[in-house]
CSV table of C-alpha atoms in Angstrom, one decimal:
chain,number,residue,atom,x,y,z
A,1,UNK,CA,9.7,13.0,4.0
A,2,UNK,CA,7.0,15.3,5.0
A,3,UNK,CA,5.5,17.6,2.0
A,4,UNK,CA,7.2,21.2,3.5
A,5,UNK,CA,10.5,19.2,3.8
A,6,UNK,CA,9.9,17.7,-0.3
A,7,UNK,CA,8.9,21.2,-1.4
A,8,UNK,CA,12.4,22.8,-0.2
A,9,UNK,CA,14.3,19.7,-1.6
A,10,UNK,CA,12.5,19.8,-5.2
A,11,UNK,CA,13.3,24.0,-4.6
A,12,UNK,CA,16.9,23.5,-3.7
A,13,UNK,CA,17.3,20.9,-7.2
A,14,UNK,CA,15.9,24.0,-9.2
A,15,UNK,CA,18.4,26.0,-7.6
A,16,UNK,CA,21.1,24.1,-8.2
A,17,UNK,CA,19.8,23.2,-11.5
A,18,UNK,CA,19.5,26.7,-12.6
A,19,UNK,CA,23.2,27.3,-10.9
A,20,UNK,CA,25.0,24.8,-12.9
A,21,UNK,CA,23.3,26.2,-16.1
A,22,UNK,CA,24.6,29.8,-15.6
A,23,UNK,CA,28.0,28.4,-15.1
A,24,UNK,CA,28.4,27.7,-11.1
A,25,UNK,CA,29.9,24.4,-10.0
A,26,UNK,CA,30.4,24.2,-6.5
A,27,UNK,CA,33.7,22.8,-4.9
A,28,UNK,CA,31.9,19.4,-4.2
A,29,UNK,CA,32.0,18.7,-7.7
A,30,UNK,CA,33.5,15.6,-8.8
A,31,UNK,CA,37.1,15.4,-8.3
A,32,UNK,CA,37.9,13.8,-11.1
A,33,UNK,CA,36.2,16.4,-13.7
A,34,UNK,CA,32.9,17.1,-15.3
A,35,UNK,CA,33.4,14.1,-18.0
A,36,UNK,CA,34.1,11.6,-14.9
A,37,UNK,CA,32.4,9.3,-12.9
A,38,UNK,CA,34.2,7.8,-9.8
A,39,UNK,CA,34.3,5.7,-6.9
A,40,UNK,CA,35.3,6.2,-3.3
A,41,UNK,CA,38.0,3.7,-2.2
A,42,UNK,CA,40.5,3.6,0.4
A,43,UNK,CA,40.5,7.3,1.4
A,44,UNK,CA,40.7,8.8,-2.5
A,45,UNK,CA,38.1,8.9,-5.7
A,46,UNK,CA,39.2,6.4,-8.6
A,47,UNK,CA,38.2,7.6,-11.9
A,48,UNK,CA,35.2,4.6,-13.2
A,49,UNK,CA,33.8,6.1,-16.3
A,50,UNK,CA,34.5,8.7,-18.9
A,51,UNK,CA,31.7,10.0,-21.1
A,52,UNK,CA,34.3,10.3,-24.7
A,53,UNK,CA,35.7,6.6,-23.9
A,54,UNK,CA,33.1,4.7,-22.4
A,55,UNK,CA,33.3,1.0,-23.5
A,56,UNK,CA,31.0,-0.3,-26.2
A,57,UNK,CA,30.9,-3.8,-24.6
A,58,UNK,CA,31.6,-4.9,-20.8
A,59,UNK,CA,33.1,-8.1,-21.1
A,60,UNK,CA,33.7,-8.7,-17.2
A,61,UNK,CA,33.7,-6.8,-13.9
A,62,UNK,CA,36.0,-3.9,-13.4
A,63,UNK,CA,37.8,-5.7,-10.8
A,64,UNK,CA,38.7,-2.3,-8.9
A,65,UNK,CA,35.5,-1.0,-7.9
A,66,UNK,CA,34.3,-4.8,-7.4
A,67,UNK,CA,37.2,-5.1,-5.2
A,68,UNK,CA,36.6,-1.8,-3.1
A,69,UNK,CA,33.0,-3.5,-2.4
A,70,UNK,CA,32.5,-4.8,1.2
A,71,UNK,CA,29.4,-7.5,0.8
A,72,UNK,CA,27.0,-8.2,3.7
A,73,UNK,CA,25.2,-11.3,3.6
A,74,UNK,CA,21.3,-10.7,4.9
A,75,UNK,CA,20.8,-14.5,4.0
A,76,UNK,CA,21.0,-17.3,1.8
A,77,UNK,CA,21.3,-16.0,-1.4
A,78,UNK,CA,21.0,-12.8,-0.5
A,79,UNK,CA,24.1,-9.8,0.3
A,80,UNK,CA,24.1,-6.0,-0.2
A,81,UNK,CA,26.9,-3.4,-0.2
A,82,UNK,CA,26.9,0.3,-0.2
A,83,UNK,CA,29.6,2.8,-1.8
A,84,UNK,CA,29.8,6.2,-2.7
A,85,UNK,CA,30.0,7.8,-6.1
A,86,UNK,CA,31.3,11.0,-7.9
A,87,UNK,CA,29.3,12.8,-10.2
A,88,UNK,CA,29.3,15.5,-12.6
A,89,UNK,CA,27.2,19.0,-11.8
A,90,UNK,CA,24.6,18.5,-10.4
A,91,UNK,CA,24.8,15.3,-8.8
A,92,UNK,CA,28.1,15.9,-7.1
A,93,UNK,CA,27.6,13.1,-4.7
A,94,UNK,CA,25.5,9.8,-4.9
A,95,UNK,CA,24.8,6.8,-2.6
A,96,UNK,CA,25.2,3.9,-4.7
A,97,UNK,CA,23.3,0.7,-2.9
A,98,UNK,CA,23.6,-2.8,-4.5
A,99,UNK,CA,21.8,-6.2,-3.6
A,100,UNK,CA,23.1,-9.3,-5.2
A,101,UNK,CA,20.2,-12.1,-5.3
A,102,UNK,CA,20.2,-15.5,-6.3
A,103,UNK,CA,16.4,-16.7,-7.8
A,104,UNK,CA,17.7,-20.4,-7.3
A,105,UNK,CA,17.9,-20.2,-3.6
A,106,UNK,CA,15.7,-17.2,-2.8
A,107,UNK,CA,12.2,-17.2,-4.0
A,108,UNK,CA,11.0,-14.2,-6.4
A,109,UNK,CA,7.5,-13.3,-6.9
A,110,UNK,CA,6.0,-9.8,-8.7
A,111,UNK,CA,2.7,-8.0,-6.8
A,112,UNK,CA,0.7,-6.1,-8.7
A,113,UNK,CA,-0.8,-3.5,-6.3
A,114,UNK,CA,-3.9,-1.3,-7.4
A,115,UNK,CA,-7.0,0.4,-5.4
A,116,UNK,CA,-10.4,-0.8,-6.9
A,117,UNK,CA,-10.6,2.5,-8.8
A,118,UNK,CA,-7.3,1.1,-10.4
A,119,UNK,CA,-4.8,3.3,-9.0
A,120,UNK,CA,-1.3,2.7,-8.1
A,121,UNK,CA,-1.2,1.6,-4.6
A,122,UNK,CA,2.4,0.2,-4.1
A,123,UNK,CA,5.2,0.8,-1.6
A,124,UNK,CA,7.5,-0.4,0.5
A,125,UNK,CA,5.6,-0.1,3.3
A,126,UNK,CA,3.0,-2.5,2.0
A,127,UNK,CA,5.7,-5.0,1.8
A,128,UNK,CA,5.2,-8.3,3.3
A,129,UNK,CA,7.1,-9.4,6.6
A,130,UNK,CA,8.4,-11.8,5.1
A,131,UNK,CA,10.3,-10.0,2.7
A,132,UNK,CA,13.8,-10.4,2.2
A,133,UNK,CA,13.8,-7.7,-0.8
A,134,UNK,CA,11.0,-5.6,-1.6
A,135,UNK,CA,11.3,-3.1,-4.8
A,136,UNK,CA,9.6,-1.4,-7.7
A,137,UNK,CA,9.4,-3.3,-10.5
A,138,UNK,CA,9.5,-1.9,-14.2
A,139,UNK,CA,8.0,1.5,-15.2
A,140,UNK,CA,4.5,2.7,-15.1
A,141,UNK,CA,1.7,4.5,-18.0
A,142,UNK,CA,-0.5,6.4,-15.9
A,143,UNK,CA,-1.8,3.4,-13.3
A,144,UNK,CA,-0.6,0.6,-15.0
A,145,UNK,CA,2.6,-1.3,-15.3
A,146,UNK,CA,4.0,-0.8,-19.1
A,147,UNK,CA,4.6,-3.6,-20.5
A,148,UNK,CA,4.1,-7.1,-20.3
A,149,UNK,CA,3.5,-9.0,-16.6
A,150,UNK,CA,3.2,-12.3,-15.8
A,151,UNK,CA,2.4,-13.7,-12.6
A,152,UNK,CA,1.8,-17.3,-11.1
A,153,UNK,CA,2.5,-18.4,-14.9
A,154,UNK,CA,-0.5,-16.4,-16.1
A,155,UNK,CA,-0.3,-13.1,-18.9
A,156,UNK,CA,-1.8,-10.7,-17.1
A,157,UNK,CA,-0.7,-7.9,-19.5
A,158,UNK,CA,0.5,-8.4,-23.4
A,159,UNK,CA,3.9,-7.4,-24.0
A,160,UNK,CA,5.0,-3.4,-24.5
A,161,UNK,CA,7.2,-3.0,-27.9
A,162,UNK,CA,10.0,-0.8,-28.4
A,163,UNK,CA,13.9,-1.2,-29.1
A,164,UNK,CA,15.3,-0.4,-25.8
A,165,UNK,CA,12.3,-2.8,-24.2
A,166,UNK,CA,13.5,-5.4,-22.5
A,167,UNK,CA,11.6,-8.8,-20.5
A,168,UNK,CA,12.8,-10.8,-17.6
A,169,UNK,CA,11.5,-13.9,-16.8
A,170,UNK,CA,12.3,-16.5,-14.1
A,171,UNK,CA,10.7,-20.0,-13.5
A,172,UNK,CA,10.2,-22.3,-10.7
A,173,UNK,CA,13.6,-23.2,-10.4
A,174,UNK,CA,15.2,-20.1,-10.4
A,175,UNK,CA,16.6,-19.7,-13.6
A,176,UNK,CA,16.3,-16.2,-15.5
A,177,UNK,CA,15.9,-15.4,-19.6
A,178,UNK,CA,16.4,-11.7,-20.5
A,179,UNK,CA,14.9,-10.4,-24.1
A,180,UNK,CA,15.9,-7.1,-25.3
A,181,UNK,CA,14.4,-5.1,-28.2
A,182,UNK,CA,11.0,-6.5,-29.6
A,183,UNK,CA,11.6,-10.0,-29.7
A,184,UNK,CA,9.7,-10.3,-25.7
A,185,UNK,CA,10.1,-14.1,-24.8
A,186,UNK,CA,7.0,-16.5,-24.1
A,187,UNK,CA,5.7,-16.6,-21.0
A,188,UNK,CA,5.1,-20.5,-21.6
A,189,UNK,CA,7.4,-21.9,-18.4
A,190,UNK,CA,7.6,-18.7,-16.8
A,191,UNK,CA,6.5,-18.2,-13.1
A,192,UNK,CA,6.6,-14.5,-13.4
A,193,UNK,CA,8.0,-12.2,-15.7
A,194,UNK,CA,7.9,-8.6,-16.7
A,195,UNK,CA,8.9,-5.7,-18.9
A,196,UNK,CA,11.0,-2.6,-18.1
A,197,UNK,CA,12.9,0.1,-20.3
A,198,UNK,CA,15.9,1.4,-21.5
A,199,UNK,CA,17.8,-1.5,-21.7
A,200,UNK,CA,21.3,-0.8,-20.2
A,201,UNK,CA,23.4,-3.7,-21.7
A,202,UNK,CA,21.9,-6.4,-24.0
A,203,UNK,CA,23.5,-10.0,-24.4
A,204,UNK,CA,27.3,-10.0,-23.2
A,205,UNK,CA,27.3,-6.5,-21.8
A,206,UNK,CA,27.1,-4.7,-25.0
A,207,UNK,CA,26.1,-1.0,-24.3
A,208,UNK,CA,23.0,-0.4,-27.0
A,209,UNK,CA,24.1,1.8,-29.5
A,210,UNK,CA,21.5,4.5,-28.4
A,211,UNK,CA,22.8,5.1,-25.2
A,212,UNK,CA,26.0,6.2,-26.8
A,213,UNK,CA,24.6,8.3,-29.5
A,214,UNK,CA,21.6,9.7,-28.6
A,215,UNK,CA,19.4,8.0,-31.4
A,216,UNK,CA,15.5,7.3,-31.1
A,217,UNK,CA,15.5,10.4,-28.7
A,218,UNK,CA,17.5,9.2,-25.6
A,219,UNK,CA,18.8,12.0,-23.2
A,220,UNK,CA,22.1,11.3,-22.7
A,221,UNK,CA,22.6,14.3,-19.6
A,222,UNK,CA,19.5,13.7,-17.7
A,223,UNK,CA,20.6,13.2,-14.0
A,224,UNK,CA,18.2,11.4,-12.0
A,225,UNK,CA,17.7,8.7,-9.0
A,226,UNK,CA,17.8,5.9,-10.4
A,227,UNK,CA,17.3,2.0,-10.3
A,228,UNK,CA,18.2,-1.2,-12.5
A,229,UNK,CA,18.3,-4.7,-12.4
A,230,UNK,CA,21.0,-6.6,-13.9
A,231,UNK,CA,21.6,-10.1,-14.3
A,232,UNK,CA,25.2,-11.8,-13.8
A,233,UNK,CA,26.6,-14.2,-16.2
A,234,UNK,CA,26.7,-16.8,-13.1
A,235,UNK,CA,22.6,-16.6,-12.9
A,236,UNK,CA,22.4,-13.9,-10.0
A,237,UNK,CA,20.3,-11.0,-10.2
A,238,UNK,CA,21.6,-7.3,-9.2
A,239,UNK,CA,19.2,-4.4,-7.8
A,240,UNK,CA,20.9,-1.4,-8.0
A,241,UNK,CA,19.6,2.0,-6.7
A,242,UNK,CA,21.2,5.3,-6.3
A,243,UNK,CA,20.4,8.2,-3.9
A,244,UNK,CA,21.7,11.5,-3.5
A,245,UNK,CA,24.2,11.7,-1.2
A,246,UNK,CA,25.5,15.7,-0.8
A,247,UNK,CA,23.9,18.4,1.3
A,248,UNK,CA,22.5,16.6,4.2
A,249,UNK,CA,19.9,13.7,5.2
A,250,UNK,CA,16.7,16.6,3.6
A,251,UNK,CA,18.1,16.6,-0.2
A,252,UNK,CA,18.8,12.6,0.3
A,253,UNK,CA,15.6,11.4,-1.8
A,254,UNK,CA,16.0,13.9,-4.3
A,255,UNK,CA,15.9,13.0,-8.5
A,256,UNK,CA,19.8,13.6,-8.6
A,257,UNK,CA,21.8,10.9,-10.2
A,258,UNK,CA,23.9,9.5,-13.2
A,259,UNK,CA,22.6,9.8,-16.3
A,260,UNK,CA,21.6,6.6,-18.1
A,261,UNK,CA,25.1,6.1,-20.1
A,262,UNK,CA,26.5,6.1,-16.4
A,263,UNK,CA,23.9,3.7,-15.2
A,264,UNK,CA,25.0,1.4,-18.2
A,265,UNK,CA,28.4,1.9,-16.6
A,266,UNK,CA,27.9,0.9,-13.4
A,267,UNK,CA,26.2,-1.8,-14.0
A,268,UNK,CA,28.5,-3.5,-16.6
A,269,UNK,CA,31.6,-2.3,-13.9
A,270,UNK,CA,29.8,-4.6,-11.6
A,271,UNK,CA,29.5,-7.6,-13.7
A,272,UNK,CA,26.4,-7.5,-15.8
A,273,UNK,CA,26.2,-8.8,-18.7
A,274,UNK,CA,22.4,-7.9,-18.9
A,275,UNK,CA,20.7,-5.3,-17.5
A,276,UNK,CA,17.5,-2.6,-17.5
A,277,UNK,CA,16.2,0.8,-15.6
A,278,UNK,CA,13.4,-0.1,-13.3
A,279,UNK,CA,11.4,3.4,-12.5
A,280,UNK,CA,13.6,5.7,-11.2
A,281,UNK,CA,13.2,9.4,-10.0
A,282,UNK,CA,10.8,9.4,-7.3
A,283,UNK,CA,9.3,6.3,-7.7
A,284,UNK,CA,12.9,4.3,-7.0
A,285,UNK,CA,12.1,2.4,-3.3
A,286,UNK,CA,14.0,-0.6,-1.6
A,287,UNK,CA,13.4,-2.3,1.3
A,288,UNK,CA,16.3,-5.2,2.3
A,289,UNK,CA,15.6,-7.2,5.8
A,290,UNK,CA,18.2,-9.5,6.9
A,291,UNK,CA,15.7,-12.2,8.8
A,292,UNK,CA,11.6,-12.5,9.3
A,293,UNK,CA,10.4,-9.4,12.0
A,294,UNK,CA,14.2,-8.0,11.8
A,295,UNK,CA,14.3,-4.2,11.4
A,296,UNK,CA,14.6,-4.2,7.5
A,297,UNK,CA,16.6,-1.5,5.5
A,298,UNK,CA,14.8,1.2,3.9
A,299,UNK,CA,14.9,3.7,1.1
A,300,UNK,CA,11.7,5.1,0.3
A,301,UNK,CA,10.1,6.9,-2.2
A,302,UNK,CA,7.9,9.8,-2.8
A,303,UNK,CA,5.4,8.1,-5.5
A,304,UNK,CA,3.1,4.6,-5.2
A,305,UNK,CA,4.1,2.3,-7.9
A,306,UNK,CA,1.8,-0.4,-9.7
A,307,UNK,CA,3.8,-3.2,-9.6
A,308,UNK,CA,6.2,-4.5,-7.0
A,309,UNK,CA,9.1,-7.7,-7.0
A,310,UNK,CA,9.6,-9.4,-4.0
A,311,UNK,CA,12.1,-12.1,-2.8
């Protein structure tokens, strides 16, 4: 997106932004009411998640929206569907794109991407041909990744502390370890491994008692793009980004989304029974290619990015 067409977008959010405060909701506004988030299925909206009785715990997949998804395989290992999403004012509309991966038949590795004046050089452009999957990974401090990384089996940054942190690692064979809170696992048998934050669900899909009350400072109505991985209770990993999806193709890669309660939603409604935010806003980028030299898939974003997982 060229800089004139970013500066109207950003203007038009504002807008809206600054509508929705003063008590305009437009008649694209969720169908299912402002405390609703829903899916499009079979010609209608079905409600998927209500802010006063969101579940504490996922135990499984919410085998309606799982069951309105329509899975492409790319290859081996690798599929991606696509559906679209109700929101509250002012997200209206969202995109809601989801890769399933699995690290035991296709290969993971993280690239950490800097200029030497140690800047943030990162994006999906950069990726290489070979790429299968190419996204952001974990969140950024100024030019470096927060958090711990590990890479090839060797620390390359110590581990970031915090109660919503949590650490992904995945060896040689494919399988993955999740940590959440402080207790960041060993990198001793880990090929790579990083940090990201909030944690989204912890353990069996429990939803972490700050995203459902606010504690330790966690906005509970930001709306934003966002992206997360999740990992399945079968071993598979889930990438999930969102995109605005009202007002035409130029407001597409604007920072409208769920918030991060919703996020939590959608990702135990898909079958997560762990699961993080990657860096969202305009720093959430995805590029999915189906076979080596095909024309790949492509969401960009609007910011470079440190650090960068690749399958």
């Amino acid at each position: 997106m060229s800089a004139a067409r970013r500066s109207l977008a950003f203007a038009l959010v504002f807008l809206l932004q600054v509508g929705v405060a003063g008590g305009f909701v437009p008649a694209v506004a969720a169908a299912s009411g402002p405390a609703t988030m829903s899916f499009w299925s079979a010609g209608t909206w079905h409600p998927l998640w209500w802010v006063d009785r969101a579940p504490e715990r996922w135990d499984a997949a919410d085998s309606a929206f799982t069951g309105s998804l329509e899975w492409e395989r790319l290859a081996p290992g690798l599929e991606w569907t696509s559906l679209r999403l109700a929101c509250p004012a002012p997200a209206w509309r969202a995109r809601l794109i989801v890769t399933r991966l699995d690290p035991r038949v296709v290969s993971l590795s993280l690239e950490m991407d800097l200029t030497p004046d140690q800047r943030p050089r990162w994006t999906i452009d950069r990726a290489p041909r070979e790429a299968l999957l190419a996204v952001n990974a974990g969140q950024f401090v100024g030019a470096m990744p927060w958090g711990w990384v590990t890479i090839d089996g060797r620390q390359l940054l110590r581990p970031g502390y915090g109660p919503l942190a949590s650490a992904i690692t995945i060896d040689d064979a494919g399988h993955v370890r999740w940590s959440h809170g402080d207790s960041t696992l060993s990198p001793n048998g880990a090929k790579i491994g990083f940090q990201s934050y909030p944690t989204l669900l912890s353990g069996d899909g429990v939803v972490p008692r700050a995203l459902r009350t606010g504690e330790g400072g966690v906005n509970l109505r930001h709306r934003d793009a966002r992206l997360a991985l999740g990992g399945t209770r079968d071993g598979r990993l889930l990438v999930v980004l969102t995109r605005f999806d009202a007002m035409g193709e130029i407001m597409s890669g604007v920072p409208l989304g769920p918030t991060t309660p919703e996020m939590a939603g959608i990702m135990g409604a898909l079958g997560a029974a762990d699961a993080v935010m990657l860096d969202g806003g305009i720093s959430a980028q995805l590029l999915l290619r189906g076979a080596v030299g095909a024309a790949p898939l492509r969401w960009p974003g609007w910011r470079k990015v440190p650090l960068a997982l690749i399958a």
